[in-house]
């Protein structure tokens, strides 16, 4: 890792069976920021620096990504969002924080949702950027419109073929999403893009394992929560592109099933909104923290 968040301190923290790479900056009440695909903690660089004026900001690489450990997928739990959420809770505790606010984007948002459901006494506020809960994500994909999520189906396959296919053209595969999902190419400068591609290229098996879990055990966990009537009890802010209109579903309605105290917003800023509209994202997080 050559690119870092300026004025943030870096360390590797032992959490359970992994060591996580984490950047920490600022002072005040803690906020944990979780990155998405195909990115690393660097996607939060602007928002983290902004929030660090008022908060202790904790920005890890998820297990399997960036400079964090990438354990082999030895069973279905290795990359379940439940396991990854426990990583986040353990990381915050190792840094001295028993409770914290949590924001996640994309894959990190799925981890954040699971953390909120599994650890409601730990997560005080929850922000979700441009994703649906895993169970709903699969339910809204139908017919030809599901082609937008072709990577979900590829990486849901049993171990072997998806890893080999992606490794054969890793930069083209991961670069496709950086190009297709962004609306402002300048938002991800060359050095950051190169870091994303390098980190993803070196983590193909663990990235695929993360996605594979979301086609299996993560769905089972969501179904169990739904059957038991479990909901997110902390204040929740969801900021999304208008995927509901594009794919024909009521996004706010789906979220209201999961969150008792919900503020749902749409933002025309592309998928990589924390890099393309960092001031607006930081403002949404501050508004959430004031609730």
mmCIF file of C-alpha atoms in Angstrom, residues 3-279:
data_model
loop_
_atom_site.group_PDB
_atom_site.id
_atom_site.type_symbol
_atom_site.label_atom_id
_atom_site.label_comp_id
_atom_site.label_asym_id
_atom_site.label_seq_id
_atom_site.Cartn_x
_atom_site.Cartn_y
_atom_site.Cartn_z
ATOM 1 C CA UNK A 3 -1.347 5.670 -1.039
ATOM 2 C CA UNK A 4 -2.664 6.644 2.389
ATOM 3 C CA UNK A 5 -5.103 9.066 4.013
ATOM 4 C CA UNK A 6 -3.026 12.109 5.044
ATOM 5 C CA UNK A 7 -2.662 12.728 8.799
ATOM 6 C CA UNK A 8 -4.196 9.346 9.665
ATOM 7 C CA UNK A 9 -2.150 6.819 11.616
ATOM 8 C CA UNK A 10 -1.924 3.283 10.277
ATOM 9 C CA UNK A 11 -1.666 0.046 12.182
ATOM 10 C CA UNK A 12 -2.421 -3.637 11.891
ATOM 11 C CA UNK A 13 -4.772 -4.851 14.599
ATOM 12 C CA UNK A 14 -5.261 -8.488 15.586
ATOM 13 C CA UNK A 15 -8.971 -9.372 15.617
ATOM 14 C CA UNK A 16 -9.846 -13.024 16.071
ATOM 15 C CA UNK A 17 -8.142 -15.020 13.322
ATOM 16 C CA UNK A 18 -7.103 -12.015 11.201
ATOM 17 C CA UNK A 19 -5.034 -8.850 11.318
ATOM 18 C CA UNK A 20 -6.839 -5.853 9.856
ATOM 19 C CA UNK A 21 -5.173 -2.847 8.292
ATOM 20 C CA UNK A 22 -6.758 0.291 9.731
ATOM 21 C CA UNK A 23 -6.298 4.055 9.478
ATOM 22 C CA UNK A 24 -7.327 6.149 12.488
ATOM 23 C CA UNK A 25 -7.588 9.921 12.703
ATOM 24 C CA UNK A 26 -9.252 12.733 14.598
ATOM 25 C CA UNK A 27 -10.703 12.841 18.104
ATOM 26 C CA UNK A 28 -14.167 12.588 19.589
ATOM 27 C CA UNK A 29 -16.976 10.041 19.398
ATOM 28 C CA UNK A 30 -16.018 7.095 17.157
ATOM 29 C CA UNK A 31 -17.237 6.561 13.599
ATOM 30 C CA UNK A 32 -16.256 3.457 11.627
ATOM 31 C CA UNK A 33 -16.292 3.621 7.809
ATOM 32 C CA UNK A 34 -16.403 0.417 5.716
ATOM 33 C CA UNK A 35 -15.429 0.373 2.047
ATOM 34 C CA UNK A 36 -17.000 -1.291 -0.971
ATOM 35 C CA UNK A 37 -15.951 -3.167 -4.137
ATOM 36 C CA UNK A 38 -13.578 -2.948 -5.928
ATOM 37 C CA UNK A 39 -12.059 -0.515 -3.469
ATOM 38 C CA UNK A 40 -10.168 -0.295 -0.199
ATOM 39 C CA UNK A 41 -10.415 1.996 2.831
ATOM 40 C CA UNK A 42 -9.060 4.773 0.564
ATOM 41 C CA UNK A 43 -12.536 5.366 -0.884
ATOM 42 C CA UNK A 44 -13.323 7.237 2.359
ATOM 43 C CA UNK A 45 -10.271 9.527 2.198
ATOM 44 C CA UNK A 46 -12.228 12.770 1.718
ATOM 45 C CA UNK A 47 -15.123 11.955 4.042
ATOM 46 C CA UNK A 48 -12.778 10.613 6.732
ATOM 47 C CA UNK A 49 -10.677 13.781 6.734
ATOM 48 C CA UNK A 50 -13.855 15.872 6.959
ATOM 49 C CA UNK A 51 -15.369 13.909 9.861
ATOM 50 C CA UNK A 52 -12.045 13.758 11.725
ATOM 51 C CA UNK A 53 -12.515 17.412 12.683
ATOM 52 C CA UNK A 54 -15.167 16.260 15.157
ATOM 53 C CA UNK A 55 -14.842 12.488 15.551
ATOM 54 C CA UNK A 56 -12.392 9.648 15.966
ATOM 55 C CA UNK A 57 -12.624 8.102 12.488
ATOM 56 C CA UNK A 58 -11.705 4.435 12.061
ATOM 57 C CA UNK A 59 -11.239 3.261 8.474
ATOM 58 C CA UNK A 60 -10.273 -0.411 8.020
ATOM 59 C CA UNK A 61 -9.723 -2.645 5.058
ATOM 60 C CA UNK A 62 -12.260 -5.459 5.377
ATOM 61 C CA UNK A 63 -10.939 -8.970 5.780
ATOM 62 C CA UNK A 64 -10.032 -10.230 2.323
ATOM 63 C CA UNK A 65 -9.372 -6.739 0.940
ATOM 64 C CA UNK A 66 -6.565 -4.204 0.765
ATOM 65 C CA UNK A 67 -3.763 -4.736 3.245
ATOM 66 C CA UNK A 68 -5.863 -6.806 5.678
ATOM 67 C CA UNK A 69 -5.422 -10.560 5.996
ATOM 68 C CA UNK A 70 -7.051 -12.777 3.373
ATOM 69 C CA UNK A 71 -7.728 -16.151 4.989
ATOM 70 C CA UNK A 72 -8.567 -19.075 2.753
ATOM 71 C CA UNK A 73 -12.258 -19.863 2.454
ATOM 72 C CA UNK A 74 -12.128 -22.891 4.742
ATOM 73 C CA UNK A 75 -15.906 -22.953 5.384
ATOM 74 C CA UNK A 76 -19.091 -20.975 4.697
ATOM 75 C CA UNK A 77 -18.484 -18.690 7.663
ATOM 76 C CA UNK A 78 -15.042 -17.419 6.636
ATOM 77 C CA UNK A 79 -16.470 -14.510 4.632
ATOM 78 C CA UNK A 80 -20.022 -14.387 5.939
ATOM 79 C CA UNK A 81 -21.126 -10.876 6.778
ATOM 80 C CA UNK A 82 -21.685 -12.111 10.325
ATOM 81 C CA UNK A 83 -17.991 -12.977 10.613
ATOM 82 C CA UNK A 84 -16.932 -9.708 8.966
ATOM 83 C CA UNK A 85 -19.249 -7.729 11.248
ATOM 84 C CA UNK A 86 -17.688 -9.412 14.261
ATOM 85 C CA UNK A 87 -14.298 -8.299 12.897
ATOM 86 C CA UNK A 88 -15.500 -4.693 12.943
ATOM 87 C CA UNK A 89 -16.870 -4.901 16.480
ATOM 88 C CA UNK A 90 -13.639 -6.545 17.645
ATOM 89 C CA UNK A 91 -11.525 -3.933 15.891
ATOM 90 C CA UNK A 92 -13.360 -1.046 17.545
ATOM 91 C CA UNK A 93 -13.068 -2.744 20.921
ATOM 92 C CA UNK A 94 -9.334 -3.312 20.417
ATOM 93 C CA UNK A 95 -9.021 0.423 19.745
ATOM 94 C CA UNK A 96 -10.877 1.214 22.974
ATOM 95 C CA UNK A 97 -14.443 1.763 21.752
ATOM 96 C CA UNK A 98 -17.333 -0.326 23.083
ATOM 97 C CA UNK A 99 -19.895 1.565 20.975
ATOM 98 C CA UNK A 100 -19.600 3.444 17.695
ATOM 99 C CA UNK A 101 -21.463 4.869 14.731
ATOM 100 C CA UNK A 102 -21.053 2.854 11.531
ATOM 101 C CA UNK A 103 -21.223 3.703 7.838
ATOM 102 C CA UNK A 104 -20.744 1.297 4.970
ATOM 103 C CA UNK A 105 -20.704 1.463 1.202
ATOM 104 C CA UNK A 106 -21.525 -1.434 -1.130
ATOM 105 C CA UNK A 107 -19.915 -4.612 0.324
ATOM 106 C CA UNK A 108 -19.039 -2.692 3.477
ATOM 107 C CA UNK A 109 -22.682 -1.687 3.773
ATOM 108 C CA UNK A 110 -23.714 -5.350 3.857
ATOM 109 C CA UNK A 111 -21.232 -5.868 6.697
ATOM 110 C CA UNK A 112 -22.614 -2.774 8.423
ATOM 111 C CA UNK A 113 -26.208 -4.004 8.150
ATOM 112 C CA UNK A 114 -25.233 -7.323 9.681
ATOM 113 C CA UNK A 115 -23.335 -5.535 12.466
ATOM 114 C CA UNK A 116 -26.430 -3.476 13.224
ATOM 115 C CA UNK A 117 -28.656 -6.562 13.349
ATOM 116 C CA UNK A 118 -26.238 -8.695 15.367
ATOM 117 C CA UNK A 119 -24.871 -5.983 17.670
ATOM 118 C CA UNK A 120 -27.645 -3.431 18.310
ATOM 119 C CA UNK A 121 -26.109 -2.542 21.667
ATOM 120 C CA UNK A 122 -22.811 -1.617 19.992
ATOM 121 C CA UNK A 123 -23.812 0.227 16.787
ATOM 122 C CA UNK A 124 -25.347 3.563 17.801
ATOM 123 C CA UNK A 125 -26.092 4.959 14.321
ATOM 124 C CA UNK A 126 -26.012 3.264 10.917
ATOM 125 C CA UNK A 127 -25.459 4.762 7.458
ATOM 126 C CA UNK A 128 -25.816 2.669 4.306
ATOM 127 C CA UNK A 129 -24.581 3.827 0.902
ATOM 128 C CA UNK A 130 -26.013 2.430 -2.347
ATOM 129 C CA UNK A 131 -26.993 -1.115 -1.465
ATOM 130 C CA UNK A 132 -29.953 -3.193 -0.335
ATOM 131 C CA UNK A 133 -29.936 -5.904 2.332
ATOM 132 C CA UNK A 134 -28.668 -9.152 0.802
ATOM 133 C CA UNK A 135 -32.038 -10.892 0.709
ATOM 134 C CA UNK A 136 -33.724 -7.952 -1.027
ATOM 135 C CA UNK A 137 -30.796 -7.517 -3.411
ATOM 136 C CA UNK A 138 -31.419 -10.969 -4.887
ATOM 137 C CA UNK A 139 -35.202 -10.574 -4.857
ATOM 138 C CA UNK A 140 -35.235 -7.396 -6.973
ATOM 139 C CA UNK A 141 -33.065 -8.809 -9.765
ATOM 140 C CA UNK A 142 -35.254 -10.184 -12.561
ATOM 141 C CA UNK A 143 -34.893 -11.044 -16.224
ATOM 142 C CA UNK A 144 -32.662 -9.020 -18.508
ATOM 143 C CA UNK A 145 -32.409 -6.193 -15.976
ATOM 144 C CA UNK A 146 -30.372 -8.538 -13.766
ATOM 145 C CA UNK A 147 -27.534 -8.269 -16.305
ATOM 146 C CA UNK A 148 -26.417 -5.119 -14.472
ATOM 147 C CA UNK A 149 -25.381 -7.460 -11.644
ATOM 148 C CA UNK A 150 -23.702 -10.165 -13.729
ATOM 149 C CA UNK A 151 -20.741 -10.244 -11.351
ATOM 150 C CA UNK A 152 -22.995 -11.385 -8.500
ATOM 151 C CA UNK A 153 -23.931 -14.504 -10.454
ATOM 152 C CA UNK A 154 -20.386 -15.181 -11.632
ATOM 153 C CA UNK A 155 -18.905 -15.027 -8.141
ATOM 154 C CA UNK A 156 -21.760 -17.073 -6.666
ATOM 155 C CA UNK A 157 -20.438 -20.178 -8.431
ATOM 156 C CA UNK A 158 -18.539 -22.935 -6.558
ATOM 157 C CA UNK A 159 -14.811 -22.395 -5.969
ATOM 158 C CA UNK A 160 -12.577 -22.707 -8.993
ATOM 159 C CA UNK A 161 -14.011 -21.318 -12.218
ATOM 160 C CA UNK A 162 -14.851 -17.736 -11.132
ATOM 161 C CA UNK A 163 -11.433 -17.303 -9.521
ATOM 162 C CA UNK A 164 -9.626 -18.544 -12.635
ATOM 163 C CA UNK A 165 -11.706 -16.425 -14.985
ATOM 164 C CA UNK A 166 -11.198 -13.244 -12.987
ATOM 165 C CA UNK A 167 -7.486 -13.836 -12.361
ATOM 166 C CA UNK A 168 -6.973 -14.243 -16.125
ATOM 167 C CA UNK A 169 -8.067 -10.628 -16.716
ATOM 168 C CA UNK A 170 -8.101 -9.055 -13.258
ATOM 169 C CA UNK A 171 -7.336 -5.452 -14.191
ATOM 170 C CA UNK A 172 -9.934 -5.491 -16.969
ATOM 171 C CA UNK A 173 -12.534 -7.091 -14.693
ATOM 172 C CA UNK A 174 -12.121 -4.754 -11.733
ATOM 173 C CA UNK A 175 -11.468 -1.741 -13.953
ATOM 174 C CA UNK A 176 -14.777 -2.346 -15.716
ATOM 175 C CA UNK A 177 -16.676 -1.560 -12.511
ATOM 176 C CA UNK A 178 -14.583 1.506 -11.732
ATOM 177 C CA UNK A 179 -15.508 2.831 -15.181
ATOM 178 C CA UNK A 180 -19.116 1.630 -15.464
ATOM 179 C CA UNK A 181 -20.251 2.656 -11.988
ATOM 180 C CA UNK A 182 -18.621 6.071 -11.859
ATOM 181 C CA UNK A 183 -19.958 9.303 -13.313
ATOM 182 C CA UNK A 184 -16.895 11.477 -12.620
ATOM 183 C CA UNK A 185 -13.624 9.839 -13.727
ATOM 184 C CA UNK A 186 -11.628 12.550 -11.967
ATOM 185 C CA UNK A 187 -13.097 11.451 -8.618
ATOM 186 C CA UNK A 188 -10.781 8.429 -8.637
ATOM 187 C CA UNK A 189 -7.338 9.782 -9.601
ATOM 188 C CA UNK A 190 -4.713 7.611 -11.264
ATOM 189 C CA UNK A 191 -2.795 6.724 -8.101
ATOM 190 C CA UNK A 192 -5.944 5.667 -6.245
ATOM 191 C CA UNK A 193 -7.235 3.700 -9.242
ATOM 192 C CA UNK A 194 -3.889 1.921 -9.488
ATOM 193 C CA UNK A 195 -4.103 1.054 -5.789
ATOM 194 C CA UNK A 196 -7.617 -0.344 -6.197
ATOM 195 C CA UNK A 197 -6.555 -2.477 -9.144
ATOM 196 C CA UNK A 198 -3.405 -3.756 -7.433
ATOM 197 C CA UNK A 199 -5.244 -4.581 -4.216
ATOM 198 C CA UNK A 200 -8.063 -6.348 -6.065
ATOM 199 C CA UNK A 201 -5.681 -8.244 -8.333
ATOM 200 C CA UNK A 202 -3.941 -9.617 -5.249
ATOM 201 C CA UNK A 203 -7.202 -10.612 -3.526
ATOM 202 C CA UNK A 204 -9.255 -12.440 -6.150
ATOM 203 C CA UNK A 205 -9.956 -15.608 -4.081
ATOM 204 C CA UNK A 206 -11.059 -13.667 -1.004
ATOM 205 C CA UNK A 207 -13.166 -11.193 -2.974
ATOM 206 C CA UNK A 208 -14.936 -14.058 -4.723
ATOM 207 C CA UNK A 209 -15.429 -15.775 -1.353
ATOM 208 C CA UNK A 210 -17.034 -12.597 0.017
ATOM 209 C CA UNK A 211 -19.491 -12.536 -2.887
ATOM 210 C CA UNK A 212 -20.075 -16.295 -2.727
ATOM 211 C CA UNK A 213 -21.145 -15.906 0.898
ATOM 212 C CA UNK A 214 -23.761 -13.388 -0.201
ATOM 213 C CA UNK A 215 -25.372 -16.030 -2.410
ATOM 214 C CA UNK A 216 -25.528 -18.535 0.426
ATOM 215 C CA UNK A 217 -25.025 -18.106 4.132
ATOM 216 C CA UNK A 218 -25.742 -14.360 4.148
ATOM 217 C CA UNK A 219 -29.164 -15.021 2.589
ATOM 218 C CA UNK A 220 -29.845 -17.624 5.261
ATOM 219 C CA UNK A 221 -28.974 -15.147 8.008
ATOM 220 C CA UNK A 222 -31.253 -12.490 6.492
ATOM 221 C CA UNK A 223 -34.105 -14.996 6.149
ATOM 222 C CA UNK A 224 -33.742 -16.024 9.789
ATOM 223 C CA UNK A 225 -33.852 -12.379 10.892
ATOM 224 C CA UNK A 226 -36.860 -11.693 8.713
ATOM 225 C CA UNK A 227 -38.712 -14.721 10.090
ATOM 226 C CA UNK A 228 -37.925 -13.639 13.658
ATOM 227 C CA UNK A 229 -39.021 -10.052 12.985
ATOM 228 C CA UNK A 230 -35.609 -8.589 13.820
ATOM 229 C CA UNK A 231 -35.060 -4.999 12.719
ATOM 230 C CA UNK A 232 -32.383 -2.358 12.916
ATOM 231 C CA UNK A 233 -33.234 -0.409 16.071
ATOM 232 C CA UNK A 234 -30.720 2.440 15.833
ATOM 233 C CA UNK A 235 -31.228 5.536 13.642
ATOM 234 C CA UNK A 236 -30.574 4.515 10.027
ATOM 235 C CA UNK A 237 -29.788 6.697 7.024
ATOM 236 C CA UNK A 238 -29.801 5.115 3.570
ATOM 237 C CA UNK A 239 -28.375 7.061 0.625
ATOM 238 C CA UNK A 240 -28.815 5.411 -2.777
ATOM 239 C CA UNK A 241 -28.949 6.066 -6.452
ATOM 240 C CA UNK A 242 -32.508 5.732 -7.731
ATOM 241 C CA UNK A 243 -32.198 1.992 -8.302
ATOM 242 C CA UNK A 244 -35.873 1.563 -7.438
ATOM 243 C CA UNK A 245 -36.973 3.428 -10.542
ATOM 244 C CA UNK A 246 -34.375 1.673 -12.679
ATOM 245 C CA UNK A 247 -35.266 -1.849 -11.555
ATOM 246 C CA UNK A 248 -38.912 -1.373 -10.648
ATOM 247 C CA UNK A 249 -39.122 -1.594 -6.879
ATOM 248 C CA UNK A 250 -39.904 0.644 -3.910
ATOM 249 C CA UNK A 251 -36.500 1.135 -2.276
ATOM 250 C CA UNK A 252 -37.770 3.098 0.716
ATOM 251 C CA UNK A 253 -40.508 0.515 1.227
ATOM 252 C CA UNK A 254 -38.016 -2.345 1.286
ATOM 253 C CA UNK A 255 -35.831 -0.511 3.764
ATOM 254 C CA UNK A 256 -38.723 0.365 6.051
ATOM 255 C CA UNK A 257 -39.193 -3.355 6.727
ATOM 256 C CA UNK A 258 -35.677 -3.517 8.168
ATOM 257 C CA UNK A 259 -35.298 -0.153 9.913
ATOM 258 C CA UNK A 260 -37.586 1.296 12.568
ATOM 259 C CA UNK A 261 -36.034 4.795 12.440
ATOM 260 C CA UNK A 262 -35.290 5.345 8.753
ATOM 261 C CA UNK A 263 -34.205 8.338 6.694
ATOM 262 C CA UNK A 264 -34.062 7.203 3.042
ATOM 263 C CA UNK A 265 -32.586 9.486 0.395
ATOM 264 C CA UNK A 266 -31.631 9.258 -3.260
ATOM 265 C CA UNK A 267 -28.500 10.959 -4.540
ATOM 266 C CA UNK A 268 -27.578 11.473 -8.188
ATOM 267 C CA UNK A 269 -23.852 11.015 -7.691
ATOM 268 C CA UNK A 270 -23.048 7.621 -9.179
ATOM 269 C CA UNK A 271 -22.186 4.525 -7.198
ATOM 270 C CA UNK A 272 -18.897 5.885 -5.857
ATOM 271 C CA UNK A 273 -20.671 8.733 -4.089
ATOM 272 C CA UNK A 274 -18.187 9.083 -1.209
ATOM 273 C CA UNK A 275 -15.525 9.955 -3.789
ATOM 274 C CA UNK A 276 -17.725 11.854 -6.226
ATOM 275 C CA UNK A 277 -19.776 13.871 -3.697
ATOM 276 C CA UNK A 278 -17.816 13.668 -0.433
ATOM 277 C CA UNK A 279 -19.189 16.886 1.055
#
